[in-house]
Amino acid sequence: MEYRQLGGSGFKVPALTLGTGTFGGGTEFFKEWGTSDVAEASRLIDICLENGLNMFDSADIYSNGLAEEILGQAIKGRRDQVLISTKGTFRMGEGPNNVGSSRWHLIRSVENSLKRLGTDYIDLYQLHGFDAMTPVEEVVGTLDDLVRAGKIRYIGVSNFSGWHLMKSLAHADKFGLTKYVANQTYYSLIGREYEWELMPLGVDQKVGAVVWSPLGWGRLTGKLRRNQPRPETSRLNHKLSSSMGPQVEDEYLYKVVDALDEVAAETGKTVPQVALNWLLQRPTVSTLIIGARNEEQLRQNLGAVGWNLTTEQVAKLDAASEKPKIYPYWHQAGFDERNPFPTK
């Protein structure tokens, strides 16, 4: 396993992280992802550790806390061998304060996550979304307090716009507070908008990308092709899950899959392994969060590391997945002499 710096911190994380959204299946939405119990979760973690993958990502809303509980039980007795990443901000109760990134809710969320995980510290804690109702000063100050109290080691964000993140970083820098070093972001061969604003910000401010859904919400598993029915196990068959994920036009998807098939044939690797390896060569990427319903899926995804696509193969995938940029990015692309994009 390759280990990488998390943004501008001294913290090293594995190139692949196991996501725990498949643990529990405690709600209708998450049941569509997976239903791993403690025994199966423990087995998946065994395989991960055998292969050098020691980071596990969760969130309080995953199955209403059940995923964190199962993760906590599965790592019992080996907390010192693993890194835990989790998230908070989304609603976790009916009350008016049981949502957002206020001091009240963040402290409560961290304390509850610690209990469910069975630990006294979280290696990486991320805000699951931006809370426009709470002042940035309150949010950043609360996270700094939690870091200084030893309950969190590093902090990050998820699903922020560029200005959300930059405003927060500027406040932390001005007052000497703990800064975000991670951005848990959607990024895939069929979802490259991250490159337009957030990647240049990540390069400039040393914020590492913790990539969620690197296989495009299950579309790059190699099972979706022209004129073929979707596999029965695809989450895209479920109305709730498919409607909440990124939307992708069929023809664009098939164009990218065609290129993936070509590169897979050249390398002797699978389509998802190629798609993951392409991401691992992109600027700012610290780790990819992979999911697995079972051992077979996990072992296949682990095969994405330990080798690299050639420059020509990367260029082929770049060309197949390139989409017209929206303004102002298409205009900025014409001034690459002084304002180059990180991927050029």
JSON list of N, CA and C in Angstrom, two decimals, residues 178-229:
[
{"chain": "A", "resi": 178, "resn": "THR", "atom": "N", "xyz": [-6.66, 25.85, 14.09]},
{"chain": "A", "resi": 178, "resn": "THR", "atom": "CA", "xyz": [-6.45, 24.63, 13.32]},
{"chain": "A", "resi": 178, "resn": "THR", "atom": "C", "xyz": [-7.10, 24.77, 11.94]},
{"chain": "A", "resi": 179, "resn": "LYS", "atom": "N", "xyz": [-6.36, 24.42, 10.89]},
{"chain": "A", "resi": 179, "resn": "LYS", "atom": "CA", "xyz": [-6.85, 24.59, 9.53]},
{"chain": "A", "resi": 179, "resn": "LYS", "atom": "C", "xyz": [-7.29, 23.24, 8.94]},
{"chain": "A", "resi": 180, "resn": "TYR", "atom": "N", "xyz": [-8.23, 23.33, 8.02]},
{"chain": "A", "resi": 180, "resn": "TYR", "atom": "CA", "xyz": [-8.67, 22.14, 7.30]},
{"chain": "A", "resi": 180, "resn": "TYR", "atom": "C", "xyz": [-7.53, 21.63, 6.42]},
{"chain": "A", "resi": 181, "resn": "VAL", "atom": "N", "xyz": [-7.28, 20.33, 6.47]},
{"chain": "A", "resi": 181, "resn": "VAL", "atom": "CA", "xyz": [-6.24, 19.73, 5.62]},
{"chain": "A", "resi": 181, "resn": "VAL", "atom": "C", "xyz": [-6.84, 18.72, 4.65]},
{"chain": "A", "resi": 182, "resn": "ALA", "atom": "N", "xyz": [-8.15, 18.48, 4.75]},
{"chain": "A", "resi": 182, "resn": "ALA", "atom": "CA", "xyz": [-8.79, 17.49, 3.89]},
{"chain": "A", "resi": 182, "resn": "ALA", "atom": "C", "xyz": [-10.10, 18.03, 3.32]},
{"chain": "A", "resi": 183, "resn": "ASN", "atom": "N", "xyz": [-10.38, 17.63, 2.11]},
{"chain": "A", "resi": 183, "resn": "ASN", "atom": "CA", "xyz": [-11.65, 17.95, 1.46]},
{"chain": "A", "resi": 183, "resn": "ASN", "atom": "C", "xyz": [-12.22, 16.65, 0.93]},
{"chain": "A", "resi": 184, "resn": "GLN", "atom": "N", "xyz": [-13.22, 16.10, 1.62]},
{"chain": "A", "resi": 184, "resn": "GLN", "atom": "CA", "xyz": [-13.85, 14.87, 1.14]},
{"chain": "A", "resi": 184, "resn": "GLN", "atom": "C", "xyz": [-14.82, 15.26, 0.02]},
{"chain": "A", "resi": 185, "resn": "THR", "atom": "N", "xyz": [-14.46, 14.91, -1.20]},
{"chain": "A", "resi": 185, "resn": "THR", "atom": "CA", "xyz": [-15.10, 15.45, -2.37]},
{"chain": "A", "resi": 185, "resn": "THR", "atom": "C", "xyz": [-15.48, 14.37, -3.37]},
{"chain": "A", "resi": 186, "resn": "TYR", "atom": "N", "xyz": [-16.53, 14.63, -4.13]},
{"chain": "A", "resi": 186, "resn": "TYR", "atom": "CA", "xyz": [-16.86, 13.72, -5.22]},
{"chain": "A", "resi": 186, "resn": "TYR", "atom": "C", "xyz": [-15.94, 14.01, -6.40]},
{"chain": "A", "resi": 187, "resn": "TYR", "atom": "N", "xyz": [-15.33, 12.94, -6.95]},
{"chain": "A", "resi": 187, "resn": "TYR", "atom": "CA", "xyz": [-14.42, 13.07, -8.08]},
{"chain": "A", "resi": 187, "resn": "TYR", "atom": "C", "xyz": [-14.33, 11.70, -8.75]},
{"chain": "A", "resi": 188, "resn": "SER", "atom": "N", "xyz": [-14.53, 11.66, -10.03]},
{"chain": "A", "resi": 188, "resn": "SER", "atom": "CA", "xyz": [-14.41, 10.40, -10.76]},
{"chain": "A", "resi": 188, "resn": "SER", "atom": "C", "xyz": [-14.18, 10.70, -12.23]},
{"chain": "A", "resi": 189, "resn": "LEU", "atom": "N", "xyz": [-13.91, 9.68, -13.02]},
{"chain": "A", "resi": 189, "resn": "LEU", "atom": "CA", "xyz": [-13.73, 9.85, -14.46]},
{"chain": "A", "resi": 189, "resn": "LEU", "atom": "C", "xyz": [-14.98, 10.40, -15.13]},
{"chain": "A", "resi": 190, "resn": "ILE", "atom": "N", "xyz": [-16.14, 10.22, -14.52]},
{"chain": "A", "resi": 190, "resn": "ILE", "atom": "CA", "xyz": [-17.38, 10.76, -15.09]},
{"chain": "A", "resi": 190, "resn": "ILE", "atom": "C", "xyz": [-17.93, 11.90, -14.24]},
{"chain": "A", "resi": 191, "resn": "GLY", "atom": "N", "xyz": [-17.08, 12.47, -13.40]},
{"chain": "A", "resi": 191, "resn": "GLY", "atom": "CA", "xyz": [-17.46, 13.61, -12.57]},
{"chain": "A", "resi": 191, "resn": "GLY", "atom": "C", "xyz": [-16.23, 14.43, -12.24]},
{"chain": "A", "resi": 192, "resn": "ARG", "atom": "N", "xyz": [-15.79, 15.27, -13.18]},
{"chain": "A", "resi": 192, "resn": "ARG", "atom": "CA", "xyz": [-14.50, 15.95, -13.06]},
{"chain": "A", "resi": 192, "resn": "ARG", "atom": "C", "xyz": [-14.62, 17.42, -12.67]},
{"chain": "A", "resi": 193, "resn": "GLU", "atom": "N", "xyz": [-15.79, 17.84, -12.21]},
{"chain": "A", "resi": 193, "resn": "GLU", "atom": "CA", "xyz": [-15.96, 19.25, -11.84]},
{"chain": "A", "resi": 193, "resn": "GLU", "atom": "C", "xyz": [-15.02, 19.67, -10.71]},
{"chain": "A", "resi": 194, "resn": "TYR", "atom": "N", "xyz": [-14.60, 18.72, -9.88]},
{"chain": "A", "resi": 194, "resn": "TYR", "atom": "CA", "xyz": [-13.66, 19.03, -8.79]},
{"chain": "A", "resi": 194, "resn": "TYR", "atom": "C", "xyz": [-12.42, 19.75, -9.33]},
{"chain": "A", "resi": 195, "resn": "GLU", "atom": "N", "xyz": [-12.03, 19.44, -10.57]},
{"chain": "A", "resi": 195, "resn": "GLU", "atom": "CA", "xyz": [-10.81, 20.01, -11.13]},
{"chain": "A", "resi": 195, "resn": "GLU", "atom": "C", "xyz": [-10.92, 21.51, -11.39]},
{"chain": "A", "resi": 196, "resn": "TRP", "atom": "N", "xyz": [-12.14, 22.02, -11.55]},
{"chain": "A", "resi": 196, "resn": "TRP", "atom": "CA", "xyz": [-12.31, 23.40, -12.00]},
{"chain": "A", "resi": 196, "resn": "TRP", "atom": "C", "xyz": [-11.98, 24.43, -10.93]},
{"chain": "A", "resi": 197, "resn": "GLU", "atom": "N", "xyz": [-12.44, 24.22, -9.70]},
{"chain": "A", "resi": 197, "resn": "GLU", "atom": "CA", "xyz": [-12.26, 25.22, -8.64]},
{"chain": "A", "resi": 197, "resn": "GLU", "atom": "C", "xyz": [-11.57, 24.64, -7.42]},
{"chain": "A", "resi": 198, "resn": "LEU", "atom": "N", "xyz": [-12.05, 23.48, -6.97]},
{"chain": "A", "resi": 198, "resn": "LEU", "atom": "CA", "xyz": [-11.56, 22.92, -5.71]},
{"chain": "A", "resi": 198, "resn": "LEU", "atom": "C", "xyz": [-10.16, 22.35, -5.81]},
{"chain": "A", "resi": 199, "resn": "MET", "atom": "N", "xyz": [-9.79, 21.80, -6.97]},
{"chain": "A", "resi": 199, "resn": "MET", "atom": "CA", "xyz": [-8.43, 21.30, -7.12]},
{"chain": "A", "resi": 199, "resn": "MET", "atom": "C", "xyz": [-7.39, 22.41, -7.11]},
{"chain": "A", "resi": 200, "resn": "PRO", "atom": "N", "xyz": [-7.58, 23.51, -7.88]},
{"chain": "A", "resi": 200, "resn": "PRO", "atom": "CA", "xyz": [-6.61, 24.62, -7.78]},
{"chain": "A", "resi": 200, "resn": "PRO", "atom": "C", "xyz": [-6.52, 25.17, -6.36]},
{"chain": "A", "resi": 201, "resn": "LEU", "atom": "N", "xyz": [-7.66, 25.23, -5.66]},
{"chain": "A", "resi": 201, "resn": "LEU", "atom": "CA", "xyz": [-7.65, 25.68, -4.26]},
{"chain": "A", "resi": 201, "resn": "LEU", "atom": "C", "xyz": [-6.84, 24.71, -3.40]},
{"chain": "A", "resi": 202, "resn": "GLY", "atom": "N", "xyz": [-7.05, 23.42, -3.64]},
{"chain": "A", "resi": 202, "resn": "GLY", "atom": "CA", "xyz": [-6.32, 22.41, -2.87]},
{"chain": "A", "resi": 202, "resn": "GLY", "atom": "C", "xyz": [-4.82, 22.50, -3.08]},
{"chain": "A", "resi": 203, "resn": "VAL", "atom": "N", "xyz": [-4.40, 22.75, -4.32]},
{"chain": "A", "resi": 203, "resn": "VAL", "atom": "CA", "xyz": [-2.98, 22.91, -4.61]},
{"chain": "A", "resi": 203, "resn": "VAL", "atom": "C", "xyz": [-2.42, 24.12, -3.88]},
{"chain": "A", "resi": 204, "resn": "ASP", "atom": "N", "xyz": [-3.13, 25.25, -3.99]},
{"chain": "A", "resi": 204, "resn": "ASP", "atom": "CA", "xyz": [-2.65, 26.50, -3.40]},
{"chain": "A", "resi": 204, "resn": "ASP", "atom": "C", "xyz": [-2.64, 26.47, -1.88]},
{"chain": "A", "resi": 205, "resn": "GLN", "atom": "N", "xyz": [-3.67, 25.87, -1.28]},
{"chain": "A", "resi": 205, "resn": "GLN", "atom": "CA", "xyz": [-3.82, 25.89, 0.18]},
{"chain": "A", "resi": 205, "resn": "GLN", "atom": "C", "xyz": [-3.41, 24.59, 0.86]},
{"chain": "A", "resi": 206, "resn": "LYS", "atom": "N", "xyz": [-2.92, 23.65, 0.06]},
{"chain": "A", "resi": 206, "resn": "LYS", "atom": "CA", "xyz": [-2.45, 22.35, 0.59]},
{"chain": "A", "resi": 206, "resn": "LYS", "atom": "C", "xyz": [-3.57, 21.62, 1.34]},
{"chain": "A", "resi": 207, "resn": "VAL", "atom": "N", "xyz": [-4.68, 21.44, 0.64]},
{"chain": "A", "resi": 207, "resn": "VAL", "atom": "CA", "xyz": [-5.81, 20.67, 1.16]},
{"chain": "A", "resi": 207, "resn": "VAL", "atom": "C", "xyz": [-5.92, 19.40, 0.32]},
{"chain": "A", "resi": 208, "resn": "GLY", "atom": "N", "xyz": [-5.80, 18.25, 0.97]},
{"chain": "A", "resi": 208, "resn": "GLY", "atom": "CA", "xyz": [-5.81, 16.98, 0.25]},
{"chain": "A", "resi": 208, "resn": "GLY", "atom": "C", "xyz": [-7.22, 16.49, -0.04]},
{"chain": "A", "resi": 209, "resn": "ALA", "atom": "N", "xyz": [-7.39, 15.90, -1.20]},
{"chain": "A", "resi": 209, "resn": "ALA", "atom": "CA", "xyz": [-8.70, 15.35, -1.58]},
{"chain": "A", "resi": 209, "resn": "ALA", "atom": "C", "xyz": [-8.87, 13.94, -1.01]},
{"chain": "A", "resi": 210, "resn": "VAL", "atom": "N", "xyz": [-9.96, 13.77, -0.28]},
{"chain": "A", "resi": 210, "resn": "VAL", "atom": "CA", "xyz": [-10.39, 12.45, 0.19]},
{"chain": "A", "resi": 210, "resn": "VAL", "atom": "C", "xyz": [-11.61, 12.14, -0.69]},
{"chain": "A", "resi": 211, "resn": "VAL", "atom": "N", "xyz": [-11.42, 11.31, -1.69]},
{"chain": "A", "resi": 211, "resn": "VAL", "atom": "CA", "xyz": [-12.40, 11.18, -2.76]},
{"chain": "A", "resi": 211, "resn": "VAL", "atom": "C", "xyz": [-13.51, 10.19, -2.42]},
{"chain": "A", "resi": 212, "resn": "TRP", "atom": "N", "xyz": [-14.77, 10.67, -2.47]},
{"chain": "A", "resi": 212, "resn": "TRP", "atom": "CA", "xyz": [-15.89, 9.75, -2.28]},
{"chain": "A", "resi": 212, "resn": "TRP", "atom": "C", "xyz": [-16.50, 9.38, -3.64]},
{"chain": "A", "resi": 213, "resn": "SER", "atom": "N", "xyz": [-17.05, 8.19, -3.69]},
{"chain": "A", "resi": 213, "resn": "SER", "atom": "CA", "xyz": [-17.64, 7.63, -4.92]},
{"chain": "A", "resi": 213, "resn": "SER", "atom": "C", "xyz": [-16.71, 7.74, -6.11]},
{"chain": "A", "resi": 214, "resn": "PRO", "atom": "N", "xyz": [-15.49, 7.22, -6.00]},
{"chain": "A", "resi": 214, "resn": "PRO", "atom": "CA", "xyz": [-14.53, 7.31, -7.11]},
{"chain": "A", "resi": 214, "resn": "PRO", "atom": "C", "xyz": [-14.94, 6.51, -8.34]},
{"chain": "A", "resi": 215, "resn": "LEU", "atom": "N", "xyz": [-15.93, 5.61, -8.19]},
{"chain": "A", "resi": 215, "resn": "LEU", "atom": "CA", "xyz": [-16.43, 4.86, -9.34]},
{"chain": "A", "resi": 215, "resn": "LEU", "atom": "C", "xyz": [-17.76, 5.42, -9.85]},
{"chain": "A", "resi": 216, "resn": "GLY", "atom": "N", "xyz": [-17.98, 6.70, -9.59]},
{"chain": "A", "resi": 216, "resn": "GLY", "atom": "CA", "xyz": [-19.13, 7.38, -10.17]},
{"chain": "A", "resi": 216, "resn": "GLY", "atom": "C", "xyz": [-20.46, 6.80, -9.76]},
{"chain": "A", "resi": 217, "resn": "TRP", "atom": "N", "xyz": [-20.64, 6.57, -8.45]},
{"chain": "A", "resi": 217, "resn": "TRP", "atom": "CA", "xyz": [-21.91, 6.06, -7.91]},
{"chain": "A", "resi": 217, "resn": "TRP", "atom": "C", "xyz": [-22.24, 4.68, -8.51]},
{"chain": "A", "resi": 218, "resn": "GLY", "atom": "N", "xyz": [-21.17, 3.86, -8.64]},
{"chain": "A", "resi": 218, "resn": "GLY", "atom": "CA", "xyz": [-21.36, 2.49, -9.12]},
{"chain": "A", "resi": 218, "resn": "GLY", "atom": "C", "xyz": [-21.43, 2.34, -10.63]},
{"chain": "A", "resi": 219, "resn": "ARG", "atom": "N", "xyz": [-21.22, 3.41, -11.38]},
{"chain": "A", "resi": 219, "resn": "ARG", "atom": "CA", "xyz": [-21.34, 3.33, -12.84]},
{"chain": "A", "resi": 219, "resn": "ARG", "atom": "C", "xyz": [-20.07, 2.79, -13.51]},
{"chain": "A", "resi": 220, "resn": "LEU", "atom": "N", "xyz": [-18.93, 2.83, -12.81]},
{"chain": "A", "resi": 220, "resn": "LEU", "atom": "CA", "xyz": [-17.67, 2.42, -13.41]},
{"chain": "A", "resi": 220, "resn": "LEU", "atom": "C", "xyz": [-17.18, 1.08, -12.85]},
{"chain": "A", "resi": 221, "resn": "THR", "atom": "N", "xyz": [-18.10, 0.21, -12.57]},
{"chain": "A", "resi": 221, "resn": "THR", "atom": "CA", "xyz": [-17.75, -1.13, -12.09]},
{"chain": "A", "resi": 221, "resn": "THR", "atom": "C", "xyz": [-17.43, -2.08, -13.23]},
{"chain": "A", "resi": 222, "resn": "GLY", "atom": "N", "xyz": [-17.70, -1.64, -14.47]},
{"chain": "A", "resi": 222, "resn": "GLY", "atom": "CA", "xyz": [-17.49, -2.50, -15.62]},
{"chain": "A", "resi": 222, "resn": "GLY", "atom": "C", "xyz": [-18.71, -3.30, -16.00]},
{"chain": "A", "resi": 223, "resn": "LYS", "atom": "N", "xyz": [-19.81, -3.10, -15.26]},
{"chain": "A", "resi": 223, "resn": "LYS", "atom": "CA", "xyz": [-21.03, -3.88, -15.49]},
{"chain": "A", "resi": 223, "resn": "LYS", "atom": "C", "xyz": [-22.06, -3.12, -16.33]},
{"chain": "A", "resi": 224, "resn": "LEU", "atom": "N", "xyz": [-21.83, -1.83, -16.55]},
{"chain": "A", "resi": 224, "resn": "LEU", "atom": "CA", "xyz": [-22.78, -1.01, -17.31]},
{"chain": "A", "resi": 224, "resn": "LEU", "atom": "C", "xyz": [-22.22, -0.74, -18.70]},
{"chain": "A", "resi": 225, "resn": "ARG", "atom": "N", "xyz": [-22.94, -1.21, -19.72]},
{"chain": "A", "resi": 225, "resn": "ARG", "atom": "CA", "xyz": [-22.51, -1.01, -21.10]},
{"chain": "A", "resi": 225, "resn": "ARG", "atom": "C", "xyz": [-23.72, -0.81, -21.99]},
{"chain": "A", "resi": 226, "resn": "ARG", "atom": "N", "xyz": [-23.45, -0.32, -23.18]},
{"chain": "A", "resi": 226, "resn": "ARG", "atom": "CA", "xyz": [-24.52, -0.07, -24.15]},
{"chain": "A", "resi": 226, "resn": "ARG", "atom": "C", "xyz": [-25.36, -1.33, -24.39]},
{"chain": "A", "resi": 227, "resn": "ASN", "atom": "N", "xyz": [-26.66, -1.09, -24.49]},
{"chain": "A", "resi": 227, "resn": "ASN", "atom": "CA", "xyz": [-27.60, -2.15, -24.89]},
{"chain": "A", "resi": 227, "resn": "ASN", "atom": "C", "xyz": [-27.58, -3.38, -23.99]},
{"chain": "A", "resi": 228, "resn": "GLN", "atom": "N", "xyz": [-27.17, -3.17, -22.74]},
{"chain": "A", "resi": 228, "resn": "GLN", "atom": "CA", "xyz": [-27.17, -4.27, -21.78]},
{"chain": "A", "resi": 228, "resn": "GLN", "atom": "C", "xyz": [-27.97, -3.84, -20.55]},
{"chain": "A", "resi": 229, "resn": "PRO", "atom": "N", "xyz": [-28.74, -4.74, -19.96]},
{"chain": "A", "resi": 229, "resn": "PRO", "atom": "CA", "xyz": [-29.50, -4.38, -18.75]},
{"chain": "A", "resi": 229, "resn": "PRO", "atom": "C", "xyz": [-28.58, -4.16, -17.56]}
]
